[in-house]
Amino acid sequence: MKDAKIRLFVDAPLGAGQAVAVGEAQANYLFNVMRLSRGAQVLLFNGQSGEWRAEVAEAGKRSGILICAAQTAPQIMPPDLWLLFAPIKKARTDFIVEKAVEMGAARICPVQTQHTNADRIRPEKLTAHAMEAAEQCGATFVPPVDDLRPLDKVLATWPEGRLLFWADEAMAGQNLPITGPKGAPSALLIGPEGGFSDAEKSRLRALPYIRPMSLGPRILRADTAAVAALTLWQAQMGDWA
Ligand code: SAH
């Protein structure tokens, strides 16, 4: 059996003997860029059915067919953790999405705050980044990336029972351990480069489900802060704990 190294997310059912049609972009990647031909092996996942080894049955220039052989990994969902963050410059926003997938966030929620210096994002592009990150890191799940929503709207419809861990730069340097039951529905909130406005801070402080969080004695850039917050939560309450 040849090594099956390439992992692909596909939006198709997977199961023993199941044929999976690949579209133009994936066909280009598999058959032109990676030069796979009939009989080559790849790994597939669809976010629901675990990971499957599949064999190339047809390799065309713009399309192809893969046939699933056997399951190689079970479906594993990440803990119920959302990452709320204020989008920053494009390359750093891409970085945050990629790291959120590697770190095991279940949902990625870009939020617009008063000092957010981005008024639109491209959710479909960010979703493509999320898929690539999942393909690369061995995850069997791709977290959905929401469209940009104002923070106050997100808070207005906050689901009951979900804790909101707020990376609050005013808490920098304080010893504020993260506490909560393992796996409890949670979200992390990371602010923009300009931090949160006074109005936002007082609103956040008054929420019953808010848990202010410190990320150490130094002020981190938003992209670093996202990774640090994900790490703390995963180690304390998530699938590292
Ligand atoms: N310009 C702001 C800092 C923004 S840093 C100021 O000087 O106050 C970007 C975001 O990262 C912050 O909004 C916060 O959510 C998070 N952050 C950075 N360092 C942090 C720390 N030490 N503790 C808690 N949150 C932090």
PDB file of C-alpha atoms and ligand atoms in Angstrom:
ATOM      1  CA  MET A   1       0.000   0.000   0.000  1.00  0.00           C
ATOM      2  CA  LYS A   2       1.356   3.395  -0.961  1.00  0.00           C
ATOM      3  CA  ASP A   3       1.559   6.099   1.659  1.00  0.00           C
ATOM      4  CA  ALA A   4      -1.572   8.223   1.863  1.00  0.00           C
ATOM      5  CA  LYS A   5      -0.146  11.572   2.900  1.00  0.00           C
ATOM      6  CA  ILE A   6      -2.428  14.109   1.302  1.00  0.00           C
ATOM      7  CA  ARG A   7      -5.432  14.964   3.475  1.00  0.00           C
ATOM      8  CA  LEU A   8      -8.404  16.658   1.914  1.00  0.00           C
ATOM      9  CA  PHE A   9     -11.609  18.076   3.290  1.00  0.00           C
ATOM     10  CA  VAL A  10     -14.513  17.130   1.025  1.00  0.00           C
ATOM     11  CA  ASP A  11     -18.129  18.172   1.216  1.00  0.00           C
ATOM     12  CA  ALA A  12     -19.448  14.706   0.406  1.00  0.00           C
ATOM     13  CA  PRO A  13     -20.598  11.532   2.177  1.00  0.00           C
ATOM     14  CA  LEU A  14     -17.807   9.108   3.116  1.00  0.00           C
ATOM     15  CA  GLY A  15     -18.144   5.371   3.712  1.00  0.00           C
ATOM     16  CA  ALA A  16     -16.782   2.037   2.520  1.00  0.00           C
ATOM     17  CA  GLY A  17     -16.917   1.884  -1.278  1.00  0.00           C
ATOM     18  CA  GLN A  18     -18.307   5.415  -1.512  1.00  0.00           C
ATOM     19  CA  ALA A  19     -17.282   7.325  -4.651  1.00  0.00           C
ATOM     20  CA  VAL A  20     -16.331  10.959  -4.131  1.00  0.00           C
ATOM     21  CA  ALA A  21     -16.268  13.322  -7.097  1.00  0.00           C
ATOM     22  CA  VAL A  22     -13.623  16.024  -6.876  1.00  0.00           C
ATOM     23  CA  GLY A  23     -14.198  19.443  -8.373  1.00  0.00           C
ATOM     24  CA  GLU A  24     -11.902  21.614 -10.405  1.00  0.00           C
ATOM     25  CA  ALA A  25      -9.796  23.141  -7.623  1.00  0.00           C
ATOM     26  CA  GLN A  26      -9.130  19.853  -5.845  1.00  0.00           C
ATOM     27  CA  ALA A  27      -8.530  18.033  -9.143  1.00  0.00           C
ATOM     28  CA  ASN A  28      -5.968  20.649 -10.063  1.00  0.00           C
ATOM     29  CA  TYR A  29      -4.245  20.242  -6.707  1.00  0.00           C
ATOM     30  CA  LEU A  30      -4.277  16.415  -6.714  1.00  0.00           C
ATOM     31  CA  PHE A  31      -3.560  15.630 -10.332  1.00  0.00           C
ATOM     32  CA  ASN A  32      -1.607  18.630 -11.646  1.00  0.00           C
ATOM     33  CA  VAL A  33       0.202  20.052  -8.618  1.00  0.00           C
ATOM     34  CA  MET A  34       0.767  16.815  -6.658  1.00  0.00           C
ATOM     35  CA  ARG A  35       0.814  14.634  -9.801  1.00  0.00           C
ATOM     36  CA  LEU A  36      -1.281  11.826  -8.331  1.00  0.00           C
ATOM     37  CA  SER A  37      -2.530   9.271 -10.798  1.00  0.00           C
ATOM     38  CA  ARG A  38      -4.904   6.304 -10.768  1.00  0.00           C
ATOM     39  CA  GLY A  39      -4.278   4.040  -7.793  1.00  0.00           C
ATOM     40  CA  ALA A  40      -2.731   6.748  -5.576  1.00  0.00           C
ATOM     41  CA  GLN A  41      -4.016   7.035  -2.016  1.00  0.00           C
ATOM     42  CA  VAL A  42      -5.331  10.084  -0.225  1.00  0.00           C
ATOM     43  CA  LEU A  43      -7.017  10.723   3.113  1.00  0.00           C
ATOM     44  CA  LEU A  44     -10.445  12.327   3.200  1.00  0.00           C
ATOM     45  CA  PHE A  45     -12.631  13.819   5.920  1.00  0.00           C
ATOM     46  CA  ASN A  46     -15.919  15.661   5.770  1.00  0.00           C
ATOM     47  CA  GLY A  47     -16.373  16.921   9.313  1.00  0.00           C
ATOM     48  CA  GLN A  48     -18.783  14.135  10.247  1.00  0.00           C
ATOM     49  CA  SER A  49     -17.515  10.701   9.284  1.00  0.00           C
ATOM     50  CA  GLY A  50     -13.946  10.557  10.603  1.00  0.00           C
ATOM     51  CA  GLU A  51     -11.030  10.116   8.229  1.00  0.00           C
ATOM     52  CA  TRP A  52     -11.020   7.701   5.283  1.00  0.00           C
ATOM     53  CA  ARG A  53      -8.333   6.322   3.043  1.00  0.00           C
ATOM     54  CA  ALA A  54      -9.404   6.617  -0.568  1.00  0.00           C
ATOM     55  CA  GLU A  55      -7.935   5.627  -3.891  1.00  0.00           C
ATOM     56  CA  VAL A  56      -7.831   7.659  -7.073  1.00  0.00           C
ATOM     57  CA  ALA A  57     -10.082   5.887  -9.595  1.00  0.00           C
ATOM     58  CA  GLU A  58     -10.141   8.629 -12.216  1.00  0.00           C
ATOM     59  CA  ALA A  59      -7.736  11.526 -12.554  1.00  0.00           C
ATOM     60  CA  GLY A  60      -8.771  14.191 -15.067  1.00  0.00           C
ATOM     61  CA  LYS A  61      -7.589  17.727 -15.641  1.00  0.00           C
ATOM     62  CA  ARG A  62     -10.665  19.315 -14.142  1.00  0.00           C
ATOM     63  CA  SER A  63     -12.348  16.494 -12.239  1.00  0.00           C
ATOM     64  CA  GLY A  64     -11.747  13.098 -10.792  1.00  0.00           C
ATOM     65  CA  ILE A  65     -13.200  10.243  -8.747  1.00  0.00           C
ATOM     66  CA  LEU A  66     -11.896   8.898  -5.453  1.00  0.00           C
ATOM     67  CA  ILE A  67     -13.186   5.665  -3.917  1.00  0.00           C
ATOM     68  CA  CYS A  68     -13.201   5.286  -0.112  1.00  0.00           C
ATOM     69  CA  ALA A  69     -11.509   2.109   1.116  1.00  0.00           C
ATOM     70  CA  ALA A  70     -11.321   2.116   4.909  1.00  0.00           C
ATOM     71  CA  GLN A  71     -11.750   4.444   7.855  1.00  0.00           C
ATOM     72  CA  THR A  72      -8.383   5.523   9.255  1.00  0.00           C
ATOM     73  CA  ALA A  73      -9.524   7.702  12.187  1.00  0.00           C
ATOM     74  CA  PRO A  74     -12.754   8.250  14.104  1.00  0.00           C
ATOM     75  CA  GLN A  75     -14.689  11.508  14.037  1.00  0.00           C
ATOM     76  CA  ILE A  76     -13.458  13.760  16.849  1.00  0.00           C
ATOM     77  CA  MET A  77     -15.203  17.028  17.590  1.00  0.00           C
ATOM     78  CA  PRO A  78     -13.390  19.840  19.413  1.00  0.00           C
ATOM     79  CA  PRO A  79     -14.640  21.033  22.814  1.00  0.00           C
ATOM     80  CA  ASP A  80     -17.538  23.495  22.727  1.00  0.00           C
ATOM     81  CA  LEU A  81     -15.333  26.578  22.524  1.00  0.00           C
ATOM     82  CA  TRP A  82     -15.992  29.638  20.367  1.00  0.00           C
ATOM     83  CA  LEU A  83     -13.332  32.184  19.522  1.00  0.00           C
ATOM     84  CA  LEU A  84     -14.658  35.745  19.320  1.00  0.00           C
ATOM     85  CA  PHE A  85     -12.104  38.187  18.005  1.00  0.00           C
ATOM     86  CA  ALA A  86     -11.992  41.617  16.416  1.00  0.00           C
ATOM     87  CA  PRO A  87     -10.486  41.196  12.933  1.00  0.00           C
ATOM     88  CA  ILE A  88      -7.204  42.969  12.345  1.00  0.00           C
ATOM     89  CA  LYS A  89      -5.037  43.221   9.239  1.00  0.00           C
ATOM     90  CA  LYS A  90      -5.672  40.494   6.697  1.00  0.00           C
ATOM     91  CA  ALA A  91      -2.517  38.425   7.224  1.00  0.00           C
ATOM     92  CA  ARG A  92      -2.973  38.497  11.008  1.00  0.00           C
ATOM     93  CA  THR A  93      -6.654  37.610  10.735  1.00  0.00           C
ATOM     94  CA  ASP A  94      -5.711  34.652   8.512  1.00  0.00           C
ATOM     95  CA  PHE A  95      -3.188  33.643  11.176  1.00  0.00           C
ATOM     96  CA  ILE A  96      -5.833  33.778  13.930  1.00  0.00           C
ATOM     97  CA  VAL A  97      -8.197  31.546  11.938  1.00  0.00           C
ATOM     98  CA  GLU A  98      -5.447  29.039  11.170  1.00  0.00           C
ATOM     99  CA  LYS A  99      -4.316  28.889  14.809  1.00  0.00           C
ATOM    100  CA  ALA A 100      -7.895  28.634  16.097  1.00  0.00           C
ATOM    101  CA  VAL A 101      -8.362  25.465  14.039  1.00  0.00           C
ATOM    102  CA  GLU A 102      -5.057  23.943  15.185  1.00  0.00           C
ATOM    103  CA  MET A 103      -5.887  24.810  18.789  1.00  0.00           C
ATOM    104  CA  GLY A 104      -9.303  23.168  18.538  1.00  0.00           C
ATOM    105  CA  ALA A 105     -11.938  25.900  18.465  1.00  0.00           C
ATOM    106  CA  ALA A 106     -15.422  24.703  17.512  1.00  0.00           C
ATOM    107  CA  ARG A 107     -16.585  27.989  15.999  1.00  0.00           C
ATOM    108  CA  ILE A 108     -14.847  31.150  14.868  1.00  0.00           C
ATOM    109  CA  CYS A 109     -16.779  34.375  15.345  1.00  0.00           C
ATOM    110  CA  PRO A 110     -15.297  37.626  14.025  1.00  0.00           C
ATOM    111  CA  VAL A 111     -16.847  40.512  15.987  1.00  0.00           C
ATOM    112  CA  GLN A 112     -16.881  44.208  15.285  1.00  0.00           C
ATOM    113  CA  THR A 113     -16.008  46.315  18.299  1.00  0.00           C
ATOM    114  CA  GLN A 114     -15.827  50.098  18.557  1.00  0.00           C
ATOM    115  CA  HIS A 115     -12.108  50.140  17.841  1.00  0.00           C
ATOM    116  CA  THR A 116     -12.109  47.392  15.213  1.00  0.00           C
ATOM    117  CA  ASN A 117     -10.111  48.527  12.223  1.00  0.00           C
ATOM    118  CA  ALA A 118     -11.858  46.262   9.709  1.00  0.00           C
ATOM    119  CA  ASP A 119     -15.429  46.750   8.601  1.00  0.00           C
ATOM    120  CA  ARG A 120     -15.705  43.680   6.443  1.00  0.00           C
ATOM    121  CA  ILE A 121     -14.129  40.283   6.130  1.00  0.00           C
ATOM    122  CA  ARG A 122     -14.348  37.509   3.522  1.00  0.00           C
ATOM    123  CA  PRO A 123     -15.903  34.605   5.433  1.00  0.00           C
ATOM    124  CA  GLU A 124     -15.554  32.247   2.441  1.00  0.00           C
ATOM    125  CA  LYS A 125     -11.818  32.977   2.252  1.00  0.00           C
ATOM    126  CA  LEU A 126     -11.459  32.477   5.993  1.00  0.00           C
ATOM    127  CA  THR A 127     -13.411  29.219   5.739  1.00  0.00           C
ATOM    128  CA  ALA A 128     -10.956  28.055   3.056  1.00  0.00           C
ATOM    129  CA  HIS A 129      -8.108  28.863   5.475  1.00  0.00           C
ATOM    130  CA  ALA A 130      -9.878  26.899   8.190  1.00  0.00           C
ATOM    131  CA  MET A 131     -10.190  23.880   5.861  1.00  0.00           C
ATOM    132  CA  GLU A 132      -6.514  24.034   4.943  1.00  0.00           C
ATOM    133  CA  ALA A 133      -5.533  24.244   8.589  1.00  0.00           C
ATOM    134  CA  ALA A 134      -7.704  21.222   9.413  1.00  0.00           C
ATOM    135  CA  GLU A 135      -6.190  19.272   6.499  1.00  0.00           C
ATOM    136  CA  GLN A 136      -2.709  20.069   7.746  1.00  0.00           C
ATOM    137  CA  CYS A 137      -3.165  19.433  11.481  1.00  0.00           C
ATOM    138  CA  GLY A 138      -4.973  16.099  11.323  1.00  0.00           C
ATOM    139  CA  ALA A 139      -8.317  17.402  12.593  1.00  0.00           C
ATOM    140  CA  THR A 140     -11.453  15.672  11.361  1.00  0.00           C
ATOM    141  CA  PHE A 141     -13.516  18.805  11.909  1.00  0.00           C
ATOM    142  CA  VAL A 142     -13.562  22.272  10.310  1.00  0.00           C
ATOM    143  CA  PRO A 143     -14.976  24.987  12.572  1.00  0.00           C
ATOM    144  CA  PRO A 144     -17.460  27.265  10.833  1.00  0.00           C
ATOM    145  CA  VAL A 145     -16.356  30.880  10.391  1.00  0.00           C
ATOM    146  CA  ASP A 146     -19.199  33.356  10.917  1.00  0.00           C
ATOM    147  CA  ASP A 147     -19.609  36.611   9.081  1.00  0.00           C
ATOM    148  CA  LEU A 148     -18.551  39.750  10.952  1.00  0.00           C
ATOM    149  CA  ARG A 149     -21.170  40.734  13.545  1.00  0.00           C
ATOM    150  CA  PRO A 150     -21.262  43.697  15.933  1.00  0.00           C
ATOM    151  CA  LEU A 151     -20.216  42.661  19.442  1.00  0.00           C
ATOM    152  CA  ASP A 152     -23.353  44.157  21.035  1.00  0.00           C
ATOM    153  CA  LYS A 153     -25.600  42.074  18.739  1.00  0.00           C
ATOM    154  CA  VAL A 154     -23.653  38.936  19.631  1.00  0.00           C
ATOM    155  CA  LEU A 155     -24.049  39.716  23.339  1.00  0.00           C
ATOM    156  CA  ALA A 156     -27.761  40.526  22.910  1.00  0.00           C
ATOM    157  CA  THR A 157     -28.450  36.951  21.787  1.00  0.00           C
ATOM    158  CA  TRP A 158     -25.944  35.222  24.042  1.00  0.00           C
ATOM    159  CA  PRO A 159     -26.912  31.563  24.659  1.00  0.00           C
ATOM    160  CA  GLU A 160     -27.787  30.672  28.211  1.00  0.00           C
ATOM    161  CA  GLY A 161     -25.102  28.792  30.095  1.00  0.00           C
ATOM    162  CA  ARG A 162     -22.134  29.750  27.901  1.00  0.00           C
ATOM    163  CA  LEU A 163     -19.213  31.319  29.770  1.00  0.00           C
ATOM    164  CA  LEU A 164     -17.433  34.243  28.130  1.00  0.00           C
ATOM    165  CA  PHE A 165     -13.742  34.448  28.965  1.00  0.00           C
ATOM    166  CA  TRP A 166     -12.767  38.020  28.203  1.00  0.00           C
ATOM    167  CA  ALA A 167      -9.095  38.724  27.594  1.00  0.00           C
ATOM    168  CA  ASP A 168      -9.099  42.043  29.412  1.00  0.00           C
ATOM    169  CA  GLU A 169      -5.885  43.996  29.038  1.00  0.00           C
ATOM    170  CA  ALA A 170      -6.708  45.789  32.305  1.00  0.00           C
ATOM    171  CA  MET A 171      -6.101  42.419  34.001  1.00  0.00           C
ATOM    172  CA  ALA A 172      -2.570  42.125  32.570  1.00  0.00           C
ATOM    173  CA  GLY A 173      -0.209  40.897  35.246  1.00  0.00           C
ATOM    174  CA  GLN A 174      -2.921  39.748  37.636  1.00  0.00           C
ATOM    175  CA  ASN A 175      -3.069  36.185  38.763  1.00  0.00           C
ATOM    176  CA  LEU A 176      -6.487  35.186  37.434  1.00  0.00           C
ATOM    177  CA  PRO A 177      -6.631  31.448  36.858  1.00  0.00           C
ATOM    178  CA  ILE A 178      -9.221  30.180  34.417  1.00  0.00           C
ATOM    179  CA  THR A 179     -11.763  28.094  36.240  1.00  0.00           C
ATOM    180  CA  GLY A 180     -14.805  26.199  35.131  1.00  0.00           C
ATOM    181  CA  PRO A 181     -15.962  22.628  34.635  1.00  0.00           C
ATOM    182  CA  LYS A 182     -14.071  20.698  31.974  1.00  0.00           C
ATOM    183  CA  GLY A 183     -15.750  21.094  28.589  1.00  0.00           C
ATOM    184  CA  ALA A 184     -18.306  23.690  29.794  1.00  0.00           C
ATOM    185  CA  PRO A 185     -19.696  25.650  26.814  1.00  0.00           C
ATOM    186  CA  SER A 186     -17.376  28.641  26.568  1.00  0.00           C
ATOM    187  CA  ALA A 187     -16.177  31.477  24.383  1.00  0.00           C
ATOM    188  CA  LEU A 188     -13.034  33.572  24.365  1.00  0.00           C
ATOM    189  CA  LEU A 189     -13.122  37.263  23.509  1.00  0.00           C
ATOM    190  CA  ILE A 190     -10.031  38.995  22.121  1.00  0.00           C
ATOM    191  CA  GLY A 191     -10.061  42.708  21.420  1.00  0.00           C
ATOM    192  CA  PRO A 192      -8.564  44.713  18.552  1.00  0.00           C
ATOM    193  CA  GLU A 193      -5.240  46.550  18.542  1.00  0.00           C
ATOM    194  CA  GLY A 194      -6.976  49.561  20.067  1.00  0.00           C
ATOM    195  CA  GLY A 195      -8.421  47.523  22.944  1.00  0.00           C
ATOM    196  CA  PHE A 196     -12.019  47.847  24.146  1.00  0.00           C
ATOM    197  CA  SER A 197     -13.819  51.184  24.571  1.00  0.00           C
ATOM    198  CA  ASP A 198     -14.926  52.338  28.026  1.00  0.00           C
ATOM    199  CA  ALA A 199     -18.559  51.684  27.102  1.00  0.00           C
ATOM    200  CA  GLU A 200     -17.724  48.154  25.990  1.00  0.00           C
ATOM    201  CA  LYS A 201     -15.728  47.510  29.147  1.00  0.00           C
ATOM    202  CA  SER A 202     -18.562  48.524  31.441  1.00  0.00           C
ATOM    203  CA  ARG A 203     -21.065  46.496  29.435  1.00  0.00           C
ATOM    204  CA  LEU A 204     -18.794  43.433  29.515  1.00  0.00           C
ATOM    205  CA  ARG A 205     -18.075  43.789  33.234  1.00  0.00           C
ATOM    206  CA  ALA A 206     -21.802  43.710  34.046  1.00  0.00           C
ATOM    207  CA  LEU A 207     -22.590  40.475  32.200  1.00  0.00           C
ATOM    208  CA  PRO A 208     -23.438  37.557  34.518  1.00  0.00           C
ATOM    209  CA  TYR A 209     -21.560  35.054  32.346  1.00  0.00           C
ATOM    210  CA  ILE A 210     -18.377  37.115  31.982  1.00  0.00           C
ATOM    211  CA  ARG A 211     -15.040  35.747  33.230  1.00  0.00           C
ATOM    212  CA  PRO A 212     -12.205  38.294  32.909  1.00  0.00           C
ATOM    213  CA  MET A 213      -8.987  36.633  31.847  1.00  0.00           C
ATOM    214  CA  SER A 214      -5.373  37.713  32.162  1.00  0.00           C
ATOM    215  CA  LEU A 215      -2.771  36.739  29.588  1.00  0.00           C
ATOM    216  CA  GLY A 216       0.283  37.538  31.661  1.00  0.00           C
ATOM    217  CA  PRO A 217       2.219  40.679  32.511  1.00  0.00           C
ATOM    218  CA  ARG A 218       2.829  41.976  28.976  1.00  0.00           C
ATOM    219  CA  ILE A 219       0.342  43.424  26.481  1.00  0.00           C
ATOM    220  CA  LEU A 220       0.143  40.936  23.628  1.00  0.00           C
ATOM    221  CA  ARG A 221      -0.783  41.669  20.066  1.00  0.00           C
ATOM    222  CA  ALA A 222      -4.263  40.443  19.227  1.00  0.00           C
ATOM    223  CA  ASP A 223      -3.023  37.442  17.224  1.00  0.00           C
ATOM    224  CA  THR A 224      -0.692  36.342  20.028  1.00  0.00           C
ATOM    225  CA  ALA A 225      -3.472  36.937  22.552  1.00  0.00           C
ATOM    226  CA  ALA A 226      -5.814  34.617  20.612  1.00  0.00           C
ATOM    227  CA  VAL A 227      -3.299  31.752  20.691  1.00  0.00           C
ATOM    228  CA  ALA A 228      -2.472  32.354  24.369  1.00  0.00           C
ATOM    229  CA  ALA A 229      -6.148  32.402  25.385  1.00  0.00           C
ATOM    230  CA  LEU A 230      -6.902  29.234  23.394  1.00  0.00           C
ATOM    231  CA  THR A 231      -3.936  27.528  25.065  1.00  0.00           C
ATOM    232  CA  LEU A 232      -4.997  28.506  28.578  1.00  0.00           C
ATOM    233  CA  TRP A 233      -8.568  27.365  28.070  1.00  0.00           C
ATOM    234  CA  GLN A 234      -7.619  24.094  26.374  1.00  0.00           C
ATOM    235  CA  ALA A 235      -5.125  23.270  29.121  1.00  0.00           C
ATOM    236  CA  GLN A 236      -7.542  24.089  31.927  1.00  0.00           C
ATOM    237  CA  MET A 237     -10.992  23.183  30.626  1.00  0.00           C
ATOM    238  CA  GLY A 238     -10.588  21.680  27.169  1.00  0.00           C
ATOM    239  CA  ASP A 239      -9.173  18.632  25.436  1.00  0.00           C
ATOM    240  CA  TRP A 240      -5.653  19.133  26.798  1.00  0.00           C
ATOM    241  CA  ALA A 241      -6.929  19.005  30.369  1.00  0.00           C
TER     242      ALA A 241
HETATM  243  N1  SAH B   1      -4.128  48.776  22.805  1.00  0.00           N
HETATM  244  C1  SAH B   1      -4.629  48.036  23.893  1.00  0.00           C
HETATM  245  C2  SAH B   1      -4.144  46.576  23.865  1.00  0.00           C
HETATM  246  C3  SAH B   1      -4.767  45.748  22.825  1.00  0.00           C
HETATM  247  S1  SAH B   1      -4.041  44.193  22.774  1.00  0.00           S
HETATM  248  C4  SAH B   1      -4.151  48.633  25.195  1.00  0.00           C
HETATM  249  O1  SAH B   1      -3.057  49.139  25.219  1.00  0.00           O
HETATM  250  O2  SAH B   1      -4.880  48.530  26.153  1.00  0.00           O
HETATM  251  C5  SAH B   1      -5.271  43.291  21.896  1.00  0.00           C
HETATM  252  C6  SAH B   1      -6.152  42.411  22.733  1.00  0.00           C
HETATM  253  O3  SAH B   1      -5.391  41.329  23.225  1.00  0.00           O
HETATM  254  C7  SAH B   1      -6.763  43.052  23.963  1.00  0.00           C
HETATM  255  O4  SAH B   1      -7.946  43.742  23.663  1.00  0.00           O
HETATM  256  C8  SAH B   1      -7.020  41.848  24.859  1.00  0.00           C
HETATM  257  O5  SAH B   1      -8.210  41.189  24.489  1.00  0.00           O
HETATM  258  C9  SAH B   1      -5.850  40.955  24.524  1.00  0.00           C
HETATM  259  N2  SAH B   1      -4.717  41.081  25.454  1.00  0.00           N
HETATM  260  C10 SAH B   1      -3.444  41.438  25.127  1.00  0.00           C
HETATM  261  N3  SAH B   1      -2.631  41.336  26.187  1.00  0.00           N
HETATM  262  C11 SAH B   1      -3.395  40.905  27.227  1.00  0.00           C
HETATM  263  C12 SAH B   1      -3.114  40.594  28.591  1.00  0.00           C
HETATM  264  N4  SAH B   1      -1.889  40.693  29.116  1.00  0.00           N
HETATM  265  N5  SAH B   1      -4.153  40.142  29.369  1.00  0.00           N
HETATM  266  C13 SAH B   1      -5.395  40.050  28.863  1.00  0.00           C
HETATM  267  N6  SAH B   1      -5.702  40.327  27.573  1.00  0.00           N
HETATM  268  C14 SAH B   1      -4.723  40.746  26.763  1.00  0.00           C
END
